[in-house]
Short mmCIF file of C-alpha atoms and ligand atoms in Angstrom, two decimals:
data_model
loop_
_atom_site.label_atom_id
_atom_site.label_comp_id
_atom_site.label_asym_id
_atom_site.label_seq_id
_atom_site.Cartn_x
_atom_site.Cartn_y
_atom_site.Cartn_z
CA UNK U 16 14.62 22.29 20.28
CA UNK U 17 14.15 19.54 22.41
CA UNK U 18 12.64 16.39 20.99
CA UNK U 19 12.35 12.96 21.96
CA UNK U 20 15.10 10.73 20.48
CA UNK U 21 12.65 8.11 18.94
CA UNK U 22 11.23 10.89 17.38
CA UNK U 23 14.60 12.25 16.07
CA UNK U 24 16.05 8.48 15.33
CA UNK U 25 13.23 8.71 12.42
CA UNK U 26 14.17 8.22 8.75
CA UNK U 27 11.64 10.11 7.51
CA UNK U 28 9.59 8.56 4.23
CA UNK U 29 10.83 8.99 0.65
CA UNK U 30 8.16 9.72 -1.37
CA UNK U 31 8.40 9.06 -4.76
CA UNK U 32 10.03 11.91 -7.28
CA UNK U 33 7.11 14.25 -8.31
CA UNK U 34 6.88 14.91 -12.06
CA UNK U 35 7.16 18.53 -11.67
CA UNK U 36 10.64 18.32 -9.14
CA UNK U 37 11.96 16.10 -12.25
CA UNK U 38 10.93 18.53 -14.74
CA UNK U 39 12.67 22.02 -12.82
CA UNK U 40 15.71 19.86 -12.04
CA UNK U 41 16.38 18.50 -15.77
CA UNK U 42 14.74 20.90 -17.95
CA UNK U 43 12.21 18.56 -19.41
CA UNK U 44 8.83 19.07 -20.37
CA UNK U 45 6.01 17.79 -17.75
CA UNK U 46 4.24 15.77 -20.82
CA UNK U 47 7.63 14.07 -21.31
CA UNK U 48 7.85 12.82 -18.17
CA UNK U 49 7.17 9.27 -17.24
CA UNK U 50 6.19 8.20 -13.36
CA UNK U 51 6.52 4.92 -12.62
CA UNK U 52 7.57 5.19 -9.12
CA UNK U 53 4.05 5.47 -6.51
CA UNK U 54 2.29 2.88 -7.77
CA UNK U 55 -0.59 4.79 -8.60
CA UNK U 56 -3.44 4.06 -10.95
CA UNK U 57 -2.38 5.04 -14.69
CA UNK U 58 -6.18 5.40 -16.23
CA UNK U 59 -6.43 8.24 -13.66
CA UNK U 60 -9.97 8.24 -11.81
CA UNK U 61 -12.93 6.73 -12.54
CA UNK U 62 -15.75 8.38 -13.88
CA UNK U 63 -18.12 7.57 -11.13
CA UNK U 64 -15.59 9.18 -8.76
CA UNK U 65 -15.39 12.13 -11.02
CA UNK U 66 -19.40 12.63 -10.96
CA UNK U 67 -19.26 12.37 -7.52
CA UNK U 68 -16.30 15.16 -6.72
CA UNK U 69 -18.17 17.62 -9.08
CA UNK U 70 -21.42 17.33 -7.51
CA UNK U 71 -19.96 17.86 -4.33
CA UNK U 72 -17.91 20.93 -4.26
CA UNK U 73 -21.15 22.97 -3.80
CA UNK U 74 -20.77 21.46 -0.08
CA UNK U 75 -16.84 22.23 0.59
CA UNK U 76 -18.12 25.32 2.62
CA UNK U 77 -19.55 22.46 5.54
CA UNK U 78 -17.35 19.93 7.73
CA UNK U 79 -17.40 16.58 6.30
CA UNK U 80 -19.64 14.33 7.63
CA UNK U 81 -17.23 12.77 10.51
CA UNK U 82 -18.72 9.72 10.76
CA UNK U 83 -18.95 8.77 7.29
CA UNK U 84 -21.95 7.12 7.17
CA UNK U 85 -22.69 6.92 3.23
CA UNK U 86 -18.98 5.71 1.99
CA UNK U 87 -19.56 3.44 5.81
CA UNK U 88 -22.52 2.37 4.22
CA UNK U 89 -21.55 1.55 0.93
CA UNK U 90 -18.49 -0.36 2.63
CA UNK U 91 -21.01 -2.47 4.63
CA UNK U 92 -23.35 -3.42 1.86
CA UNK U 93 -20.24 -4.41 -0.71
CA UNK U 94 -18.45 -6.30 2.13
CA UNK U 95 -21.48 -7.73 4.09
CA UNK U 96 -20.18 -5.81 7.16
CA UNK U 97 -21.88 -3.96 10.03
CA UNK U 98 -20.89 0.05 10.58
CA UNK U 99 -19.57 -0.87 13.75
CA UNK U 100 -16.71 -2.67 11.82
CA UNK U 101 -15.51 0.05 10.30
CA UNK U 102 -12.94 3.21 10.38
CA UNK U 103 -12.43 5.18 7.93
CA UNK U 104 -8.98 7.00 7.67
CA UNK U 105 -7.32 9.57 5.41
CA UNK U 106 -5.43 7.05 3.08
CA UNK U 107 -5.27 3.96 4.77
CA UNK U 108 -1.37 5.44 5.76
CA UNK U 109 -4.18 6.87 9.22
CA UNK U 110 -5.50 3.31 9.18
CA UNK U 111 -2.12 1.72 10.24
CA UNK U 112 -1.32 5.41 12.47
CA UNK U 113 -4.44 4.90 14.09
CA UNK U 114 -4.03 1.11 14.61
CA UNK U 115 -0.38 1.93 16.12
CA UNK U 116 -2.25 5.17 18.56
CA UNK U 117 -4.60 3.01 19.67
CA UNK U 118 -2.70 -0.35 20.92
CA UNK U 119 1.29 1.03 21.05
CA UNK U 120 3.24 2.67 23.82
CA UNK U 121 6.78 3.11 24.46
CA UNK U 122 6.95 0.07 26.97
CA UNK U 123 5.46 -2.03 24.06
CA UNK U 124 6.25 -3.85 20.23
CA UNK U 125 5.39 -4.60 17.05
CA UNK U 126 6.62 -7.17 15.03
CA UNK U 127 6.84 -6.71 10.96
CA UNK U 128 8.86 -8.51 8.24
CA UNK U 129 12.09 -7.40 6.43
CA UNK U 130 11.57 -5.73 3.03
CA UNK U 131 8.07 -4.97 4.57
CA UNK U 132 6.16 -1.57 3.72
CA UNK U 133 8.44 1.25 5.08
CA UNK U 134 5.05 2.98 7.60
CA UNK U 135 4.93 0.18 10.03
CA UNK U 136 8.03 0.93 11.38
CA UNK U 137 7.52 5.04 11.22
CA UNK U 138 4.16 4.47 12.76
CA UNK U 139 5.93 2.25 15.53
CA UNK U 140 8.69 4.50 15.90
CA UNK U 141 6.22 7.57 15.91
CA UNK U 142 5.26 6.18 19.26
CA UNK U 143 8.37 5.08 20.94
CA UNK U 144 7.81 1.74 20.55
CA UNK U 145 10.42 -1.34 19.63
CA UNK U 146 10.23 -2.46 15.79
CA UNK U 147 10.92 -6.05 15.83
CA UNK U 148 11.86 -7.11 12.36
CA UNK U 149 11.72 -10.55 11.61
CA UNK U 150 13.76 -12.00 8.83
CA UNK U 151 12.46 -12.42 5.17
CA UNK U 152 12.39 -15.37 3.30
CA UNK U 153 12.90 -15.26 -0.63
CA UNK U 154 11.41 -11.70 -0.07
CA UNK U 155 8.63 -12.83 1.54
CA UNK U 156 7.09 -13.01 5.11
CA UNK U 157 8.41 -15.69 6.78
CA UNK U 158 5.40 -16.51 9.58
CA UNK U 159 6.93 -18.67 10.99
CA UNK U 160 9.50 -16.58 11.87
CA UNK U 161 6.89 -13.63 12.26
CA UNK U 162 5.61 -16.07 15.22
CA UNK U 163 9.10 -16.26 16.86
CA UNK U 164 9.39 -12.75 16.97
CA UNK U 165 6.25 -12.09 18.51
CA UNK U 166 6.70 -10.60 22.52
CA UNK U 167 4.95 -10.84 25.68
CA UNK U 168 5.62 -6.85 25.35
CA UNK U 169 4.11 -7.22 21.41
CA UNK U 170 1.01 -5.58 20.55
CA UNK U 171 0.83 -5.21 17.08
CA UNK U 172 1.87 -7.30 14.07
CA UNK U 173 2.15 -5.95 10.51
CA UNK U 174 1.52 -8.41 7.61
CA UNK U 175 1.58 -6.64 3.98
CA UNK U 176 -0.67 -9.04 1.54
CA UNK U 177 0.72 -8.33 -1.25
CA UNK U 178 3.85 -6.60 0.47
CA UNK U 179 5.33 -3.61 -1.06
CA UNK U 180 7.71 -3.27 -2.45
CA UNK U 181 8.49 -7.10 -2.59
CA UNK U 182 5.10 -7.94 -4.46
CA UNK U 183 5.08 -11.03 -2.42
CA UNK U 184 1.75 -12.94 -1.69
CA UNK U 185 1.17 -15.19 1.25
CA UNK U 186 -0.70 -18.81 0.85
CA UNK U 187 -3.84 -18.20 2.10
CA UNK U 188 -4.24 -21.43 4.52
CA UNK U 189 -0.98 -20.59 5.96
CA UNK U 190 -1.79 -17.09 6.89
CA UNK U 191 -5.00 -18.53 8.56
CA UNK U 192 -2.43 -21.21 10.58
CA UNK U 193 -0.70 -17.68 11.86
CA UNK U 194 -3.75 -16.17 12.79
CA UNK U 195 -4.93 -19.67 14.61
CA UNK U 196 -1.37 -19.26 16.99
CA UNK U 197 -0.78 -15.23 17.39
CA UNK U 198 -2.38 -14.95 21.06
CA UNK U 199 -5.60 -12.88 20.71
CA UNK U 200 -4.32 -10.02 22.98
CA UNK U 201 -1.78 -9.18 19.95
CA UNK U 202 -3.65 -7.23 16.91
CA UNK U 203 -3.05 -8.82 13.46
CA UNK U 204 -3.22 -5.83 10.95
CA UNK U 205 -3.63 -7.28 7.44
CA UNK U 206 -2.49 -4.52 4.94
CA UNK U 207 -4.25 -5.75 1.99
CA UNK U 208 -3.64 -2.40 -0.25
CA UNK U 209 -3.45 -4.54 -3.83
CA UNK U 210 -5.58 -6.83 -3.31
CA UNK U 211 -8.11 -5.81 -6.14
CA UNK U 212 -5.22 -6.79 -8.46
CA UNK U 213 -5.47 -10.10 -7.72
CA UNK U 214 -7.86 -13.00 -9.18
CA UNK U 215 -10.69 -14.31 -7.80
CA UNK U 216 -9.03 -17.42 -6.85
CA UNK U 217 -5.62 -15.83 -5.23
CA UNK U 218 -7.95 -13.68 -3.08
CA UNK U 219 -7.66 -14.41 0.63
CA UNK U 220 -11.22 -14.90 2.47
CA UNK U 221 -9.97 -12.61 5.15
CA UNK U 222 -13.49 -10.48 5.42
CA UNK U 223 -14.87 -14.32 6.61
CA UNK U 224 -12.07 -14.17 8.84
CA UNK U 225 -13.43 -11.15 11.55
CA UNK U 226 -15.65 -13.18 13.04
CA UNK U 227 -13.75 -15.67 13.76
CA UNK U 228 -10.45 -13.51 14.49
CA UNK U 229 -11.38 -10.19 17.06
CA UNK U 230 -7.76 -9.34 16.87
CA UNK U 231 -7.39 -8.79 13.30
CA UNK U 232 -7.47 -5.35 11.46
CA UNK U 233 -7.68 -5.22 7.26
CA UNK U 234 -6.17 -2.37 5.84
CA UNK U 235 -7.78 -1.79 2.46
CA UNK U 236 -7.36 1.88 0.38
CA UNK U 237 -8.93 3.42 -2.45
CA UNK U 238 -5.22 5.08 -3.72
CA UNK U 239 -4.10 2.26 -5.92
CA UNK U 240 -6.85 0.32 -7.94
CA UNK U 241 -9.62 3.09 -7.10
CA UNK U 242 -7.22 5.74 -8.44
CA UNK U 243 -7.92 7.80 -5.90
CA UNK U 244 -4.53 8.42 -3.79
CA UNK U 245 -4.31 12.33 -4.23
CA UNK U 246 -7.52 12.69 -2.33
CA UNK U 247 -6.71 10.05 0.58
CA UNK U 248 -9.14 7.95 1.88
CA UNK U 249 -8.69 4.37 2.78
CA UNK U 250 -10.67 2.39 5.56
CA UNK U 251 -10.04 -0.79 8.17
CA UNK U 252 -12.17 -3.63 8.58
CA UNK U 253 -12.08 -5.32 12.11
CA UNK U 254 -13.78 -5.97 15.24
CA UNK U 255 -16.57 -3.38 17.00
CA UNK U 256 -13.74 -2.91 20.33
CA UNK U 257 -10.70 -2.35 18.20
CA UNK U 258 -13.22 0.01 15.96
CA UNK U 259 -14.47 2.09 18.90
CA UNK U 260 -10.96 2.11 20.27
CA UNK U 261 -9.39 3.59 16.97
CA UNK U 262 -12.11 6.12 16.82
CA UNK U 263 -11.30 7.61 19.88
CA UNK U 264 -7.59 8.35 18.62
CA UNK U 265 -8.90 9.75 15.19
CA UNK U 266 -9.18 13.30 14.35
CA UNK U 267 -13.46 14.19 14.08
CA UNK U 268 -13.02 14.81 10.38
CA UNK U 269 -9.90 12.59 9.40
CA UNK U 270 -11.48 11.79 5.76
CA UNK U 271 -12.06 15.21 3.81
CA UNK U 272 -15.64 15.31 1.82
CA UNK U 273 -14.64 14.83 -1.53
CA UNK U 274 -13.17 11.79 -0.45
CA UNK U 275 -16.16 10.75 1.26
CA UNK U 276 -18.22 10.76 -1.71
CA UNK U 277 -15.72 10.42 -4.68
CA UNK U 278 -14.79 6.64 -2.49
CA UNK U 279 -17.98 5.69 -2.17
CA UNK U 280 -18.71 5.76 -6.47
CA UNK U 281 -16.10 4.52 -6.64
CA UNK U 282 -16.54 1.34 -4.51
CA UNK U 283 -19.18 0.76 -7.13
CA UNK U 284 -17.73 1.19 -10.40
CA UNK U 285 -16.87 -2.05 -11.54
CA UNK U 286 -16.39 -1.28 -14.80
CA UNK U 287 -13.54 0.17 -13.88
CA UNK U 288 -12.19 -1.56 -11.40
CA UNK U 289 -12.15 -4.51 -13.82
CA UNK U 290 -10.25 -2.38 -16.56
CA UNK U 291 -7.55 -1.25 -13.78
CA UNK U 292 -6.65 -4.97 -13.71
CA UNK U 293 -7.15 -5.72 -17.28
CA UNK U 294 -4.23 -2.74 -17.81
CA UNK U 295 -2.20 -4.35 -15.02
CA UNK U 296 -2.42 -7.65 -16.03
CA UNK U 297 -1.16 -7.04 -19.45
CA UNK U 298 1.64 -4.01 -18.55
CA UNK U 299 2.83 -6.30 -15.66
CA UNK U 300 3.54 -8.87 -18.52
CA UNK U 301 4.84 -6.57 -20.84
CA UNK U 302 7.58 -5.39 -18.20
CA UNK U 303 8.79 -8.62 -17.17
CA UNK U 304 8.83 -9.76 -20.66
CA UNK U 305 10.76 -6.55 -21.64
CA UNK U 306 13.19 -7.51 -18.24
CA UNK U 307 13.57 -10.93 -19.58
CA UNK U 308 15.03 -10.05 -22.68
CA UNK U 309 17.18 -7.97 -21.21
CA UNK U 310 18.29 -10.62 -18.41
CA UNK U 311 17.43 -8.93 -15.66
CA UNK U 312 15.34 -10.92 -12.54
CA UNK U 313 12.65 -9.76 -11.09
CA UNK U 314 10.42 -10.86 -8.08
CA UNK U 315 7.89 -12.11 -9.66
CA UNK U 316 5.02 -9.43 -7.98
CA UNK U 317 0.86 -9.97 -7.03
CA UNK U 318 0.61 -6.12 -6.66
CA UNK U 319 0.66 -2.96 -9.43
CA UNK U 320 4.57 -3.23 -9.58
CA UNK U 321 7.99 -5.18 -9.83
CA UNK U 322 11.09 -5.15 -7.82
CA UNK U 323 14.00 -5.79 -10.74
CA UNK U 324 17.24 -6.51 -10.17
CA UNK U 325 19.72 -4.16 -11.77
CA UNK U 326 22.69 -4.21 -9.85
CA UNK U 327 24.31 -0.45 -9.05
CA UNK U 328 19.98 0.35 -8.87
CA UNK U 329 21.79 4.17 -7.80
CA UNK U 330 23.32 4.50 -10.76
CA UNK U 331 20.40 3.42 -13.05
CA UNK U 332 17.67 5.35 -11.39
CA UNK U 333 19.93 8.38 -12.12
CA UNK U 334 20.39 6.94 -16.10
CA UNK U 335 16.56 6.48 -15.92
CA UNK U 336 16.14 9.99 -14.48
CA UNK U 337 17.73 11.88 -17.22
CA UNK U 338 15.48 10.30 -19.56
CA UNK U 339 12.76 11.98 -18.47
CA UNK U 340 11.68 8.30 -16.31
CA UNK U 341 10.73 7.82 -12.81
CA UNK U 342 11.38 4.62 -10.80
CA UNK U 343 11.36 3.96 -7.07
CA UNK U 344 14.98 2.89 -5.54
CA UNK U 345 14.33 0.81 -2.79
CA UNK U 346 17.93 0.71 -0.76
CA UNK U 347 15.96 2.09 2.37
CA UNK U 348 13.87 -1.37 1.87
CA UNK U 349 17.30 -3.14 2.37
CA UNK U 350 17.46 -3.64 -1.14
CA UNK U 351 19.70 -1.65 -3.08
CA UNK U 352 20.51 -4.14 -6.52
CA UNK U 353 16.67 -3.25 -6.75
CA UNK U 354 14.45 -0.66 -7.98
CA UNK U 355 10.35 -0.92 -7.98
CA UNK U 356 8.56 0.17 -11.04
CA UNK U 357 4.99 0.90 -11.04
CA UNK U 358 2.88 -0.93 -13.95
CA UNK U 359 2.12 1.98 -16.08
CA UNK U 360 -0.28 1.96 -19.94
CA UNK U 361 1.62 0.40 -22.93
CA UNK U 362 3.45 3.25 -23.96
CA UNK U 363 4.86 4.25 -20.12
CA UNK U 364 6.24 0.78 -20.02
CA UNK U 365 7.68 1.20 -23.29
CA UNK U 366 9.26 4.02 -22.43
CA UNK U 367 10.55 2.37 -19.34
CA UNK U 368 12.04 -0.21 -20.84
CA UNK U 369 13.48 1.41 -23.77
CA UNK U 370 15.53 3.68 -21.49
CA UNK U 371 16.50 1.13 -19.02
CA UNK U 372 17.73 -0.85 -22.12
CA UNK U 373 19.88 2.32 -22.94
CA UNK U 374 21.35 2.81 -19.19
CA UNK U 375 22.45 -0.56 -18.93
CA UNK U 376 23.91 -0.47 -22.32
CA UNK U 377 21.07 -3.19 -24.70
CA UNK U 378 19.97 -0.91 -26.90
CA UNK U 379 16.20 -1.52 -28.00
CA UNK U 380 13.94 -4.18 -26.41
CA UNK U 381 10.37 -3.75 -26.12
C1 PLP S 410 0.28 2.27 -1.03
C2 PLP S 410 0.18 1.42 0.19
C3 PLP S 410 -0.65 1.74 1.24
C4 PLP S 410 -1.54 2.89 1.29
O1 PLP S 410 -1.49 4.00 0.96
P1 PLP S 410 -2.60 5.12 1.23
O2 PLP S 410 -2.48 5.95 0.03
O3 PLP S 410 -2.19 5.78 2.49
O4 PLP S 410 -3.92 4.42 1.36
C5 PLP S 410 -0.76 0.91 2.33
N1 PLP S 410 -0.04 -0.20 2.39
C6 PLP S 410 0.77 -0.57 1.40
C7 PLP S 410 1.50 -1.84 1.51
C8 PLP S 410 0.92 0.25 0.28
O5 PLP S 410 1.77 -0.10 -0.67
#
């Protein structure tokens, strides 16, 4: 077959290990199986969303509605957005795809950070484009070196805020100074997909910021503290040009209807949104504490996970493996003495650390 060669010069996304692959491969029961390794939500759904998907599969007969105006809606009202500053996408993985459709070509660039999230250079990529990547520092975006990097040929730049798999957070005022010097013909997309993890006061006003920024894109999704990433739905935030301009790249009924409506409960369920971070909060410290006896560093993380430091991270996601746990490596990330574990309910991260006590040879620590 003949394909392009910046289509075949594509590393194609590792997923993490699905509980039933683990299960067939090791003999294990499903139930024994602990996945820490996607970062999803571990109280499931939320009850709202589950309502919502019930009373809807009487409709799965008719299209969605393509234009999601009642999960639009809800957006709007919660955000104090118009419609016209919105796109919905299938997981906000279409967000950043439909960002990179609408403003890429072959003869152009993006710019995004080392140790960044691994779609911003597939979506790049996807379209022949140059990946810039500019250097890291202490894990984190460096903008100032994000600002070097930049192109007259760049028309995208990735920031991830928290990144993943780095858990890194950016100072707010400083991320505004970026914004302030990145030339206005060069979209700024903020991937902001932890952000409901994070207090009040370590939140970045970036909704304030459309107005005053028409080249900047927030990436938000409802997969991580919505508990909703099987179904895939996620939306941007950004200004009515770059809105009508990624609609006209997006397939008619990108966001499927149980999506639609499960999302939009969802938005509204604070209850639950509070207890996601409640369980975070408290299982992020009860990892790090459980790495800290153990001596292990860790990146201290904003986001629903932890980079650790383990040395041969190869060998001990294999260890961690046969005991029935499930971890991210992160080698592809350029960082292979790491491995990313999702924050998971008490017992998970028990689990977790008991066997990663046992592969690198502590015994009992939790
Ligand atoms: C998980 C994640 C996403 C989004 O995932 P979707 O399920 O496609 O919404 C986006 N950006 C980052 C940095 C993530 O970690």
């Amino acid at each position: 077959m003949i394909a392009p060669e910046h289509i075949r010069a594509i590393a194609p996304y590792q997923p993490g290990k699905p509980i039933a692959e683990l299960a067939r491969e090791m003999g294990l029961a499903e139930a024994a199986i602990v996945k820490l390794a996607s970062n999803e939500n571990p109280l499931g759904i939320s009850p709202k969303a589950r309502a919502a998907i019930a009373g809807a599969l009487d409709e799965l007969a008719l299209y969605p509605d393509g234009n999601g105006f009642e999960l639009k809606s809800a957006i709007a009202r919660k955000y104090g957005v118009g419609l016209d500053r919105i796109v919905l996408g299938n997981g906000s993985n279409d967000v950043l795809e439909l960002a990179a459709r609408a403003f890429l070509t072959a003869q152009g660039s993006a710019v995004y950070s080392q140790h960044a999230f691994a779609v911003y250079p597939l979506v790049t990529q996807s379209i022949g484009a140059t990946g810039i990547e500019a250097k890291a520092k202490d894990f984190g975006h460096d903008l100032s070196a994000m600002l070097a990097a930049i192109r007259p040929d760049t028309r995208i730049v990735f920031i991830a805020n928290p990144n993943n798999p780095t858990g890194t957070l950016l100072d707010s005022d400083a991320l505004h100074g970026f914004l302030k010097k990145v030339s206005p013909e060069v979209l700024v997309v903020l991937d902001e997909a932890y952000v409901e993890f994070l207090p009040e006061e370590r939140r970045t006003p970036s909704v304030d910021w459309l107005k005053e920024f028409p080249n900047l894109l927030l990436s938000r999704t409802f997969s991580k503290a919505y508990g909703l990433a099987g179904l895939r739905v996620g939306f941007a935030l950004a200004s009515p040009e770059v809105v009508d301009l990624m609609n006209r790249v997006r397939q008619p009924f990108n966001v499927n209807s149980l999506a639609l409506k499960a999302a939009a409960a969802a938005l509204d369920d604070h209850a639950f949104l509070a207890e996601s971070k409640r369980v975070n909060d408290e299982g992020m410290l009860q990892l790090t504490g459980g790495f800290k006896r153990l001596g292990l560093d860790y990146i201290p993380s904003s986001g629903n996970f932890v980079a650790v430091k383990v040395g041969d991270a190869g060998r001990v996601f294999q260890g961690l493996l046969k005991q029935g746990v499930i971890v991210r490596p992160v080698a592809n990330y350029a960082m292979p003495e790491y491995l990313r574990i999702s924050i998971g309910l008490p017992e998970q991260n028990a689990r977790c650390l008991t066997a990663l006590a046992e592969v690198i040879g502590q015994g009992d620590t939790r």
